[in-house]
Short mmCIF file of C-alpha atoms (C1' of nucleotides) in Angstrom, two decimals:
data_model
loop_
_atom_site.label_atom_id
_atom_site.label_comp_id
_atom_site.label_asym_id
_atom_site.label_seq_id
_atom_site.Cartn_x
_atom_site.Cartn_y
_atom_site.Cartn_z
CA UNK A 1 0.00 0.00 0.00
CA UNK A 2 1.36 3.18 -1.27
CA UNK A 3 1.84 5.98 2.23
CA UNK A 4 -1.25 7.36 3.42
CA UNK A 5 -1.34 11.09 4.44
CA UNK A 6 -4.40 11.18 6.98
CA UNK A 7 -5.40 13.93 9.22
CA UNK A 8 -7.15 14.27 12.63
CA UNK A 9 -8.72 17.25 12.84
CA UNK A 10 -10.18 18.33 15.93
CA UNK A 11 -12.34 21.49 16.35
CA UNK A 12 -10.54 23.48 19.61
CA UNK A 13 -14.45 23.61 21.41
CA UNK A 14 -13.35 22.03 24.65
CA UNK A 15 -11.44 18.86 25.87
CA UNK A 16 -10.91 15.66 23.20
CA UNK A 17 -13.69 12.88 23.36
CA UNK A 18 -12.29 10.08 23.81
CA UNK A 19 -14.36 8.58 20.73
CA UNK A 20 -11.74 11.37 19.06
CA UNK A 21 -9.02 10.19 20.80
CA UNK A 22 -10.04 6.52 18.73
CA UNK A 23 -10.62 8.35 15.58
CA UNK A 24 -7.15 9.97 15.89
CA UNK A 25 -5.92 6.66 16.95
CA UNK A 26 -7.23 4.68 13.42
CA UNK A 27 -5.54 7.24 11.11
CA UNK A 28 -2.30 7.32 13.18
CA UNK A 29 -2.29 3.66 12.76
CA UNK A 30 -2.97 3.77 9.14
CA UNK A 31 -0.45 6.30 8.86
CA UNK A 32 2.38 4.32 10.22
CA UNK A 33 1.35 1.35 8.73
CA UNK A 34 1.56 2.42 5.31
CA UNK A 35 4.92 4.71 6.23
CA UNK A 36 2.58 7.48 5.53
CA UNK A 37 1.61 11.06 7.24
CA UNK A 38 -0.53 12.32 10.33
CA UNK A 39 -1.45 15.44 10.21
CA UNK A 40 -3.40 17.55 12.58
CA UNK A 41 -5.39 20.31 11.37
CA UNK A 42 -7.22 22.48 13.98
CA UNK A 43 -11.16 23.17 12.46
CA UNK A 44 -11.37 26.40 14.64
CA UNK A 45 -13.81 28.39 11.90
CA UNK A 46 -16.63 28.54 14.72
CA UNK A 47 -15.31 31.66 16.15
CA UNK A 48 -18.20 31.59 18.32
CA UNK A 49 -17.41 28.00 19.72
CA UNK A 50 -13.45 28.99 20.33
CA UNK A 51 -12.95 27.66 24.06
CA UNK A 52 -9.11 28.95 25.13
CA UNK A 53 -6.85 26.01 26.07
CA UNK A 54 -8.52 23.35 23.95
CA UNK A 55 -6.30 23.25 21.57
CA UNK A 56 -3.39 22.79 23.59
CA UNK A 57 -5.15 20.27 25.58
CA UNK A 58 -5.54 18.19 22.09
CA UNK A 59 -1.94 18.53 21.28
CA UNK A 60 -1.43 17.20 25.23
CA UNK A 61 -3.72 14.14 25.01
CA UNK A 62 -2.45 12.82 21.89
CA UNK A 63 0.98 13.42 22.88
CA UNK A 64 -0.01 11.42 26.73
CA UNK A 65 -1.69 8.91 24.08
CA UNK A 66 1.90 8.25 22.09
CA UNK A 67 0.09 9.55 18.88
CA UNK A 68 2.54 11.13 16.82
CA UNK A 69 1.80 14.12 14.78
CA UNK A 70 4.37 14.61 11.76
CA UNK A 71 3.00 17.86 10.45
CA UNK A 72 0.37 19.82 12.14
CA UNK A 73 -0.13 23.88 14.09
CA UNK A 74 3.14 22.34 16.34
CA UNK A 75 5.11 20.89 13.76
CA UNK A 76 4.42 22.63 10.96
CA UNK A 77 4.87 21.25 7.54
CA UNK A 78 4.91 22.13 3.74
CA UNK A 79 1.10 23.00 3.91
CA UNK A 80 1.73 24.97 6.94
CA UNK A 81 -0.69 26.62 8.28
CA UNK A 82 -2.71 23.89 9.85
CA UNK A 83 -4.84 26.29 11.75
CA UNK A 84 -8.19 26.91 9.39
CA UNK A 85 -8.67 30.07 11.08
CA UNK A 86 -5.40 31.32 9.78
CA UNK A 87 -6.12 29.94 5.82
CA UNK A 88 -9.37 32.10 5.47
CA UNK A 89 -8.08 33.34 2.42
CA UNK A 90 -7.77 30.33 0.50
CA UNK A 91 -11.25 29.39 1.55
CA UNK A 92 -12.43 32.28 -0.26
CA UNK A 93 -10.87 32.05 -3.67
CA UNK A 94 -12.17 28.55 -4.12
CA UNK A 95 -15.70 29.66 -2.75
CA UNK A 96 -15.70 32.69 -5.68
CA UNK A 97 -14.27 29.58 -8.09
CA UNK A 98 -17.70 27.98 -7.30
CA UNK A 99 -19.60 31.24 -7.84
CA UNK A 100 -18.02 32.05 -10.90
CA UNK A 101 -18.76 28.69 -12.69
CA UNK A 102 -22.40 28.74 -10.97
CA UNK A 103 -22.04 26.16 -8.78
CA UNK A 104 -22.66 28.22 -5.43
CA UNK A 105 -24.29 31.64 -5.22
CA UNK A 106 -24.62 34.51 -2.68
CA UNK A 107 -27.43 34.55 -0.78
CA UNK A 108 -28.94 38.05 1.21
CA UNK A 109 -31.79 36.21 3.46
CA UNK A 110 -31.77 37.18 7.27
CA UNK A 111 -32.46 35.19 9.71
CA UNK A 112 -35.91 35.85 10.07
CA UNK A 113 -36.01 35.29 6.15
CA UNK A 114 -34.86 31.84 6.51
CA UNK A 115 -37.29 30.93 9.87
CA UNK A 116 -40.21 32.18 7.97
CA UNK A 117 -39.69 29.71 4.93
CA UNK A 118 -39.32 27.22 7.13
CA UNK A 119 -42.27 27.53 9.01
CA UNK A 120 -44.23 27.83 5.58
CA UNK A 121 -42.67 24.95 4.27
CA UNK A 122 -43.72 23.04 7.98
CA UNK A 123 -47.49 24.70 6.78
CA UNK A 124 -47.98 23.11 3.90
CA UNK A 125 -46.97 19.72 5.32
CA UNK A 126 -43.46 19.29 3.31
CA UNK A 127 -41.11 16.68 5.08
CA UNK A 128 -38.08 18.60 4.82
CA UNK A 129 -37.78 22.32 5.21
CA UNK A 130 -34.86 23.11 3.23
CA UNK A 131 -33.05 25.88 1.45
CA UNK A 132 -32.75 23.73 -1.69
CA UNK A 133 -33.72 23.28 -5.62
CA UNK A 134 -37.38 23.99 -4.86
CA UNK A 135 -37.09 27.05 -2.67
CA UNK A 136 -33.89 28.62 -3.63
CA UNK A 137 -35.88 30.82 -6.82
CA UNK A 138 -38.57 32.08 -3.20
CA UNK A 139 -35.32 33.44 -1.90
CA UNK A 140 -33.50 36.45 -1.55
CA UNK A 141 -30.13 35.59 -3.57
CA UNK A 142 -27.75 36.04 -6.80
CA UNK A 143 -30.25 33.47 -8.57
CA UNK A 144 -33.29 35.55 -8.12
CA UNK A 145 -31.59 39.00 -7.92
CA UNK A 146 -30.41 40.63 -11.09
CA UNK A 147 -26.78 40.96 -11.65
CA UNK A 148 -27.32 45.18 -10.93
CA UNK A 149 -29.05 44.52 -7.50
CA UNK A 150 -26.21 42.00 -6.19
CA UNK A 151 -23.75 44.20 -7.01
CA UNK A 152 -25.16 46.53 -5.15
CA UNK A 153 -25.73 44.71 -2.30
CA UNK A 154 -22.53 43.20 -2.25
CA UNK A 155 -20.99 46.73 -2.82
CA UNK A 156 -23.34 48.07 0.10
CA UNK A 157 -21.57 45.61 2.58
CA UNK A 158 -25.15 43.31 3.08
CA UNK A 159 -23.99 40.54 5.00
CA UNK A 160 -24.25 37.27 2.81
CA UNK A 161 -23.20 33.99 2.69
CA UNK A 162 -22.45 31.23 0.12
CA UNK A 163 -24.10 28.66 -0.78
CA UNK A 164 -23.65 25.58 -2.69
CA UNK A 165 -25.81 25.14 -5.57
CA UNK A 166 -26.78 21.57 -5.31
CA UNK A 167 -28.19 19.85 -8.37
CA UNK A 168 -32.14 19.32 -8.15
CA UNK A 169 -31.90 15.34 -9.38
CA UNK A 170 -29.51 13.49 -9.58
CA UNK A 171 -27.81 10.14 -7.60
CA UNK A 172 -24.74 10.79 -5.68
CA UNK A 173 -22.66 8.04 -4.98
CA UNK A 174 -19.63 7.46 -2.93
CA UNK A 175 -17.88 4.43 -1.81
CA UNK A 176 -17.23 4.39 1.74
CA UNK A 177 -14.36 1.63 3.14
CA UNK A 178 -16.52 0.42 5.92
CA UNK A 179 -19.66 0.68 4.59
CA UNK A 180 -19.29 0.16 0.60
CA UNK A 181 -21.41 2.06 -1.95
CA UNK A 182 -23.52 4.45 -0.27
CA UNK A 183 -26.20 6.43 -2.34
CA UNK A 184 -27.59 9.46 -2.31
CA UNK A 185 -30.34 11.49 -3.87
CA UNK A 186 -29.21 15.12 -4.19
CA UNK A 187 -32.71 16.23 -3.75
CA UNK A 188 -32.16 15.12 0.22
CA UNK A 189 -29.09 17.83 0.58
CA UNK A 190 -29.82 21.61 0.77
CA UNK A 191 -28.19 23.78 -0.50
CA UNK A 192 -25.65 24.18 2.34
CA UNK A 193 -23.50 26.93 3.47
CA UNK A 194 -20.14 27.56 2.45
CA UNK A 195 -18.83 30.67 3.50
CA UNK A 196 -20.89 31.78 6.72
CA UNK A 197 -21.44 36.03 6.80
CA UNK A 198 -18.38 36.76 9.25
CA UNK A 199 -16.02 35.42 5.90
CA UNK A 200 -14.96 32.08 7.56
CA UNK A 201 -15.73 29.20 5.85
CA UNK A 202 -17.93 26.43 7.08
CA UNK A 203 -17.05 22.58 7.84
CA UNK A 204 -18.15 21.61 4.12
CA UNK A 205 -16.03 23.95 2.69
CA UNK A 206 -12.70 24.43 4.51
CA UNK A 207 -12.49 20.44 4.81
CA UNK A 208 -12.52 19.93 1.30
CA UNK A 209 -10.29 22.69 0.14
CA UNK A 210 -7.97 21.70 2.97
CA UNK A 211 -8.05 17.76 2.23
CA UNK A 212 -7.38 18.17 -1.52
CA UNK A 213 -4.57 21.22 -0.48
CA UNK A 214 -2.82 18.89 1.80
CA UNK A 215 -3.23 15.78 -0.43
CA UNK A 216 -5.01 13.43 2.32
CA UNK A 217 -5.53 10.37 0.80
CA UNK A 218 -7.90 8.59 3.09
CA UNK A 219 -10.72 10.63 5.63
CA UNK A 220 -10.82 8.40 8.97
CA UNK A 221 -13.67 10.81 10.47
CA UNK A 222 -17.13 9.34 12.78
CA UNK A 223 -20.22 8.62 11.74
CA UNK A 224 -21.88 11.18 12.23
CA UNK A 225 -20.42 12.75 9.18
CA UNK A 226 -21.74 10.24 6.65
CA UNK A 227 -24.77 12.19 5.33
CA UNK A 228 -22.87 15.27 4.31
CA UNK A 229 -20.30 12.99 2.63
CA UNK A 230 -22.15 13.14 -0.47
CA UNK A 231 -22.26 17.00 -0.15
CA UNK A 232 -18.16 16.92 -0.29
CA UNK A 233 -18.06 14.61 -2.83
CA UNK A 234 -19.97 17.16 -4.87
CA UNK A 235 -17.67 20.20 -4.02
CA UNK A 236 -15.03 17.74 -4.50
CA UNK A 237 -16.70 17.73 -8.60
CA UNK A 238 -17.38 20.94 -8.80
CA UNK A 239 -13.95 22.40 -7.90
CA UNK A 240 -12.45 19.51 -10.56
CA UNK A 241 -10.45 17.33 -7.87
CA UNK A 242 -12.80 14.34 -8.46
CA UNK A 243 -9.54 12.23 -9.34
CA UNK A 244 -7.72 13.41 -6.26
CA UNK A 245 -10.67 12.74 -3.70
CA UNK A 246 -9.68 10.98 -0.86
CA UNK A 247 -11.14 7.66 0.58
CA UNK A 248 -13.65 7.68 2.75
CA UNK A 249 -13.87 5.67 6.20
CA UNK A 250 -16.62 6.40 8.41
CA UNK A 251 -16.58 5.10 12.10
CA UNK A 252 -19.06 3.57 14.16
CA UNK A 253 -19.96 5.62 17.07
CA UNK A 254 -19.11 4.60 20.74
CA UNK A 255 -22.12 4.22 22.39
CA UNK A 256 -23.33 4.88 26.14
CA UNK A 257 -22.60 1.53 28.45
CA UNK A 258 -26.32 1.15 29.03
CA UNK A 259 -28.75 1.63 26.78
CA UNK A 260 -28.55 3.62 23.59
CA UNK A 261 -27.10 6.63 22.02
CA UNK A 262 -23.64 8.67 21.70
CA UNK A 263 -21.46 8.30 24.60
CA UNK A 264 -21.42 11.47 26.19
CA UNK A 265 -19.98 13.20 29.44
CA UNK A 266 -23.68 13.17 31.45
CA UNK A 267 -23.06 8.87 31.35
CA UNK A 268 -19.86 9.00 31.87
CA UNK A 269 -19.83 11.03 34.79
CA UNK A 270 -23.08 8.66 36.06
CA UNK A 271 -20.94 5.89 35.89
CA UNK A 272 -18.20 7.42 37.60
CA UNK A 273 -15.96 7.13 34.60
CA UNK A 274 -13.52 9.52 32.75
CA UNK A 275 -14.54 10.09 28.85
CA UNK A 276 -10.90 12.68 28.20
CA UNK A 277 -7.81 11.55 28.21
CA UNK A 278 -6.53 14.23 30.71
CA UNK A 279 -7.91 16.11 33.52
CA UNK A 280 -9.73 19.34 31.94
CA UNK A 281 -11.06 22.43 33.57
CA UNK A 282 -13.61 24.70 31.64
CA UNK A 283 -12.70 27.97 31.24
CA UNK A 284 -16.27 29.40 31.34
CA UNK A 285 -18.22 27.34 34.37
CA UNK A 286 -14.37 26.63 36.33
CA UNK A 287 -15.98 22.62 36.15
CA UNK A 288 -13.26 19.55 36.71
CA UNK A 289 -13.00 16.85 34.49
CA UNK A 290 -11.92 13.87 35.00
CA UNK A 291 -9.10 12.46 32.76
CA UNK A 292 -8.15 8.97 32.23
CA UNK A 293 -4.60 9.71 33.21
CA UNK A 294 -5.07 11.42 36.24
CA UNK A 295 -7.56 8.25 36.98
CA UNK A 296 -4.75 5.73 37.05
CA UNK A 297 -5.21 4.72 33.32
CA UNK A 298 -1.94 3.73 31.44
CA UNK A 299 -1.24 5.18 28.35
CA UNK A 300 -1.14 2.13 26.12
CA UNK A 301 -3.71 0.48 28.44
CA UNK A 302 -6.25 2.65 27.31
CA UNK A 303 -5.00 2.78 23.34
CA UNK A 304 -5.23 -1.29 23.37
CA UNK A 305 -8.69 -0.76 24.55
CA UNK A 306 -9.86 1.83 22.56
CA UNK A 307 -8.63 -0.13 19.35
CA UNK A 308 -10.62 -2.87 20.34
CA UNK A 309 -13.64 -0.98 20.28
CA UNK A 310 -14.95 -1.31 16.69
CA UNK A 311 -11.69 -3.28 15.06
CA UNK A 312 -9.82 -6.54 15.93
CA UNK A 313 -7.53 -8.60 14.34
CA UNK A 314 -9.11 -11.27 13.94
CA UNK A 315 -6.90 -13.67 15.62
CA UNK A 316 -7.27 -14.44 19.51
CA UNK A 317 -4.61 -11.92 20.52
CA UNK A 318 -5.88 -8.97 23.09
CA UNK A 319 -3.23 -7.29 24.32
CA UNK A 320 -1.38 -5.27 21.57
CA UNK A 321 1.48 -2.96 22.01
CA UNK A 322 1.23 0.10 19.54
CA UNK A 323 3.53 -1.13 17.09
CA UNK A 324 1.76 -4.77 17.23
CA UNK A 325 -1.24 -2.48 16.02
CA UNK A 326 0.07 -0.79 13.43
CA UNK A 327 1.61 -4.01 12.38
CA UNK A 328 -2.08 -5.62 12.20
CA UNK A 329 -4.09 -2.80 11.44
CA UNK A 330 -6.39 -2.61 8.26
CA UNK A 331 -9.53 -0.26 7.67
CA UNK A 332 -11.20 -3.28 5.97
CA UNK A 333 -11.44 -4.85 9.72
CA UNK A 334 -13.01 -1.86 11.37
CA UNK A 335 -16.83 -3.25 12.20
CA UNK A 336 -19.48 -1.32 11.60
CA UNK A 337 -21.78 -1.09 14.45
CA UNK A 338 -21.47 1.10 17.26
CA UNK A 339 -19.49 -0.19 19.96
CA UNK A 340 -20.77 0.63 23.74
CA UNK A 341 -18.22 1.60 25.85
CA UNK A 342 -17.60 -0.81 28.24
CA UNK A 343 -15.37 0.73 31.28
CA UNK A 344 -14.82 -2.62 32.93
CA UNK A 345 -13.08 -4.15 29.78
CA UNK A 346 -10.67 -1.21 30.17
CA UNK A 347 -10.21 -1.91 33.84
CA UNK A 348 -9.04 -5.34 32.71
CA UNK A 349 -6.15 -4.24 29.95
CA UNK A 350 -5.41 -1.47 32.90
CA UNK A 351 -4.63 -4.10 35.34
CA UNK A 352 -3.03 -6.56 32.42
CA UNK A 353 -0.68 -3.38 31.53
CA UNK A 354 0.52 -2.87 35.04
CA UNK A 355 1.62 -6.19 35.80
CA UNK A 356 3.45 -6.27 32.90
CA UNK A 357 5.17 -3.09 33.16
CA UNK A 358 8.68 -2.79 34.71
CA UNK A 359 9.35 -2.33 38.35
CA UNK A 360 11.38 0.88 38.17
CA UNK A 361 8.55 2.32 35.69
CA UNK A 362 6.26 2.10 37.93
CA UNK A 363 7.89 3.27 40.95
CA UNK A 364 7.94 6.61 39.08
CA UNK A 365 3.93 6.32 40.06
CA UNK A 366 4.55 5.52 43.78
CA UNK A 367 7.26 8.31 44.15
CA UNK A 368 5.01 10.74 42.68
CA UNK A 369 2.15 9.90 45.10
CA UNK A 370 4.77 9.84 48.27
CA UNK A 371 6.02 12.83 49.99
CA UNK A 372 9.67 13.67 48.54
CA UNK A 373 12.83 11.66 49.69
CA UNK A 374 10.64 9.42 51.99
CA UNK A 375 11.38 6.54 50.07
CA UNK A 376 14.09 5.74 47.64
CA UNK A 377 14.26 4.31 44.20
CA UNK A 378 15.08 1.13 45.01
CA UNK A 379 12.41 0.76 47.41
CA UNK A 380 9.92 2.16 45.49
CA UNK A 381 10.56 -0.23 42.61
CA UNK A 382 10.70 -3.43 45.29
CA UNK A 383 7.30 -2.54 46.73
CA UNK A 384 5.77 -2.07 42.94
CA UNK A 385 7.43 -5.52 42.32
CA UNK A 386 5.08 -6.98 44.52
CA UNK A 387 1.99 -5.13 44.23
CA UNK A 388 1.85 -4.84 40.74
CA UNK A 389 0.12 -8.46 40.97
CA UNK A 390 -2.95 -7.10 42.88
CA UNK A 391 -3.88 -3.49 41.70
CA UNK A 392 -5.93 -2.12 38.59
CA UNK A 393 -4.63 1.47 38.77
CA UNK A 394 -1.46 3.44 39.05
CA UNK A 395 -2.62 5.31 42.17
CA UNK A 396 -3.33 1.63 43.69
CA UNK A 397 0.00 1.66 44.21
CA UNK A 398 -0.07 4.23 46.60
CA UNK A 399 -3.05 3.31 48.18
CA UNK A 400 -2.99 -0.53 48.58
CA UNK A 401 0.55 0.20 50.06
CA UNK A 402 -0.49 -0.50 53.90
CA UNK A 403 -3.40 -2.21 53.54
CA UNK A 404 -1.81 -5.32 51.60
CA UNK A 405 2.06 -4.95 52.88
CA UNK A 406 0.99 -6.12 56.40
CA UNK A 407 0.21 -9.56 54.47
CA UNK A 408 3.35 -9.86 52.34
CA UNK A 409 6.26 -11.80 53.44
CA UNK A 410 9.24 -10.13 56.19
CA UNK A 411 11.83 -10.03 52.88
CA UNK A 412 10.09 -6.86 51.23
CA UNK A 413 10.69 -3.14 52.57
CA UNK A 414 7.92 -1.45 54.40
"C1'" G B 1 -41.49 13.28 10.06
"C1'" G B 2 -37.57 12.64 6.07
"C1'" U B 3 -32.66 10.69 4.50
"C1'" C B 4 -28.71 7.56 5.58
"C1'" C B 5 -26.35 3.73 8.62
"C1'" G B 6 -26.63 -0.49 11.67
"C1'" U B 7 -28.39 -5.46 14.43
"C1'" U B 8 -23.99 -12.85 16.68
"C1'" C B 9 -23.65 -14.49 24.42
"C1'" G B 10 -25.11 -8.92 29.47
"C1'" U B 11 -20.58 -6.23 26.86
"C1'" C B 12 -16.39 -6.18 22.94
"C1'" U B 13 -16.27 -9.46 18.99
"C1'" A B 14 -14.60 -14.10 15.45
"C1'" G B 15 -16.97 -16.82 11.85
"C1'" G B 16 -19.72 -17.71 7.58
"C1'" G B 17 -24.68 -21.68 3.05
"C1'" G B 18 -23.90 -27.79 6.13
"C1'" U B 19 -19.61 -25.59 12.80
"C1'" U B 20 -20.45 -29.00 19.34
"C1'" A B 21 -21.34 -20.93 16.46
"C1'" G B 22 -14.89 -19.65 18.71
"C1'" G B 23 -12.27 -15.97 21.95
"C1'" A B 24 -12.04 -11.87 25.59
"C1'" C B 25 -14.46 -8.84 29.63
"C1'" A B 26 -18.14 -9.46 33.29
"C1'" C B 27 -20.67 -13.19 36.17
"C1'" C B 28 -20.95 -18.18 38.82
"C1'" A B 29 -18.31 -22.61 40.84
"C1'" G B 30 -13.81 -25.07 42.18
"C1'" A B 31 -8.25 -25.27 42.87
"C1'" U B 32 -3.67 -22.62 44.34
"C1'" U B 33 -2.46 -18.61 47.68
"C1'" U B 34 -1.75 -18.12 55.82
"C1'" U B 35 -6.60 -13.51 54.25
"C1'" C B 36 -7.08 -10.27 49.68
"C1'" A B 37 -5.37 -9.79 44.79
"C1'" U B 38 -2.93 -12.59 41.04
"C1'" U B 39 -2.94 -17.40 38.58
"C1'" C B 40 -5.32 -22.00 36.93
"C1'" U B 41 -9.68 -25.17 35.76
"C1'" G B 42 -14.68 -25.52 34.69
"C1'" G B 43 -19.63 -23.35 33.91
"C1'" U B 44 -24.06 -20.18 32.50
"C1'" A B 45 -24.95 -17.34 28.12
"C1'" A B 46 -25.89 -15.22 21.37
"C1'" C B 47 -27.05 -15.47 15.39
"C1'" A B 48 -33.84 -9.45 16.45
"C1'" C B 49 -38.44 -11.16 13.74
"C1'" G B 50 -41.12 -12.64 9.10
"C1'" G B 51 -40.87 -14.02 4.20
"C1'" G B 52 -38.16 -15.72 0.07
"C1'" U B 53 -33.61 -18.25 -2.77
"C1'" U B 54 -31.64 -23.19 -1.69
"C1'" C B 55 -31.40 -30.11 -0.69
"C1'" G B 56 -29.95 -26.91 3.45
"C1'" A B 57 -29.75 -20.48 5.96
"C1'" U B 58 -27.29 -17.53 11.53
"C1'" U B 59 -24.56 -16.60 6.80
"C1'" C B 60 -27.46 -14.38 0.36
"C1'" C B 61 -32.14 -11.20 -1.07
"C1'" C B 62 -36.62 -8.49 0.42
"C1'" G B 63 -39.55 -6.66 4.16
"C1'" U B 64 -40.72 -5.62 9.51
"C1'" A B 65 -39.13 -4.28 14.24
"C1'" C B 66 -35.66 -2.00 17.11
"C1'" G B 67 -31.43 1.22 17.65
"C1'" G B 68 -28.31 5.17 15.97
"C1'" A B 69 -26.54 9.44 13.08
"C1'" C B 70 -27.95 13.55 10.29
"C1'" U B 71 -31.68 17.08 9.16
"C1'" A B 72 -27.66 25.13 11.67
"C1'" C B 73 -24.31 31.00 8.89
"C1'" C B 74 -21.68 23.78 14.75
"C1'" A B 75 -18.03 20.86 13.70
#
RNA sequence: GGUCCGUUCGUCUAGGGGUUAGGACACCAGAUUUUCAUUCUGGUAACACGGGUUCGAUUCCCGUACGGACUACCA
């Protein structure tokens, strides 16, 4: 397989799920299985949805994680910069590409506008209220306008936006690697936004431009992405990269432990569970939470785990190391039903990881939990030796120290 | 509501037209361990339902049910 130039491409809104800690996980592993490329991109064109710190924490979870980045907003790279916020420009010559060869137009309609053809679309019983093929010609845009009166407007500085002129009818096919053909009506996709009013590009846009820019040869992105996939593969037409257009890979979701749905931080909290890699305060409400890291989790504990959840190797193996997964790792494997998240299972490769791990490594976890210089190295590393067999976490260590010592045999230090 | 996606033990999953449907977590029982933990052995437990196709379907096709995602100037 020839190298594979993937990205993970977080939006900075807060601290990294740990469904995009798995997401990240599949491309790095693709990446370095195919002596290929991860790149991280930062999706920060919500201006409104900026939340200080996130992005840092990203670059600190995959780094706790042992993901790699080789070019990325630290790194850099040759399609520097990797920050969308900073590429605006480019956004907006392909978006007046799309204009000038009448795929997208500029559209006027406030708010209001936009609520009040919804709500007569909802009247008349329609079963989707969209800004599409059949309403575009009610609305207030360069379609209905004459060329004069958009000038003017545009000249006037009305806010506008772009959007993408979808074809009324037509079948839009894309082959996903999971899933396999997946089709499409284009009469089911509005005519979605491409550059919002405040001259940032949306999602739909800026991923497209960026993927094709940065020659990504394979998008390892969630589920929940699938039904605008036909919508880029459209843009990826219309701006004339249809030969260049990555594969796609869409994940199952990770699901709540009990009962149904996306795994989200209400459950995980209920079940007195971490869902981010590392401990994260938000800025706005001052609210602590949880990571795994701080909770005890190892590192490659939780990235053997994670893996698991929605791929396997089909042989009877569990525990892999993160080369043995890049060694076995193919997209064709990745299931595709949701996975629930299962915190016990973790427990287990916690526990499984520990044991294994070297005295003096973990001692490094006692130390830090003990007041300074009162116990040395080589005590530290004796009394892991031994209680490495009966904890789960790395704070165990600490913890189970006086409760289980009194049982052990005279030889070890107390 | 509409569109798309999905469905094998409680959970993660292997498998695939003819199998005793395999493994792991969890659970239960026993053994080892001066208690606990570890370890070992054994056990309970699954192809959502209905129609086709077929000599034969859990596996292929079509429906149904159930679940999920999406349906923003959010990603």
């Amino acid at each position: 397989m020839p190298p594979a130039r993937v990205r993970f491409a977080p939006s900075p809104t807060g601290a990294l799920h740990i469904g995009g800690v798995r997401t990240a996980l599949y491309n790095y592993l693709l990446a370095k299985k195919t002596n290929g490329t991860m790149i991280l991109r930062i999706e920060d064109t919500d201006q409104t949805r900026y939340v200080p710190g996130a992005e840092e924490y990203i670059l600190k979870s995959l780094e706790w994680v042992g993901i790699k980045i080789d070019e990325g907003v630290a790194q850099g790279g040759p399609h520097a910069p990797y920050r969308q916020s900073e590429r605006k420009a480019i956004y907006k010559q392909y978006a007046q590409k799309l204009i000038d060869e009448g795929n997208a137009y500029y559209a006027f309609d406030s708010e209001e506008e936009l609520e009040a053809m919804r709500n007569r679309l909802k009247a008349t019983g329609s079963t989707h209220q969209q800004y599409s093929a059949t309403t575009r010609m009610m609305m207030d845009n360069s379609l209905t306008l004459s060329k004069s009166e958009v000038a003017q407007k545009l000249a006037a500085g009305n806010p506008y936006v772009i959007r993408l002129k979808v074809p009324d009818s037509e079948e839009i096919e894309l082959n996903d690697l999971i899933r396999g053909e997946v089709k499409v009506h284009s009469s089911q996709i509005d005519d979605k936004v491409l550059m919002k009013s405040d001259g940032m590009p949306t999602y739909h846009l800026a991923n497209v431009v960026d993927d094709y820019l940065m020659q990504i040869t394979h998008v390892i992105r969630g589920e929940e992405w699938l039904p605008s996939a036909p919508l880029h593969v459209l843009l990826y037409r219309f701006l004339g990269w249809e030969k260049q257009m990555p594969q796609f890979a869409h994940l199952p979701l990770l699901l709540k432990p009990d009962g149904n749905g996306k795994l989200s931080k209400r459950d995980a909290d209920k079940a007195g569970f971490p869902l981010f890699p590392l401990n994260w305060t938000d800025p706005n409400t001052g609210e602590l939470s949880k990571g795994f890291c701080e909770s005890g989790y190892l590192p490659d504990a939780l990235i053997n785990f994670l893996a698991f959840l929605g791929w396997n190797p089909g042989t009877e193996q569990e525990i892999f190391s993160m080369h043995e997964l890049i060694d076995s790792f193919t997209v064709e494997r990745i299931g595709k039903a949701g996975a629930r998240f299962d915190i016990l299972k973790a427990q287990w490769y916690n526990q499984q990881y520990l044991k294994a791990k070297p005295d003096d490594e973990l001692a490094a976890y006692l130390l830090a939990a003990l007041p300074s210089n009162s116990c040395s190295k080589e005590k530290a590393a004796k009394i892991c030796g031994v209680l490495k067999e009966r904890v789960t976490f790395t704070h165990d260590l600490a913890t189970q120290r006086a409760s289980s010592l009194k049982h052990l045999p005279n030889t070890i230090p107390r």
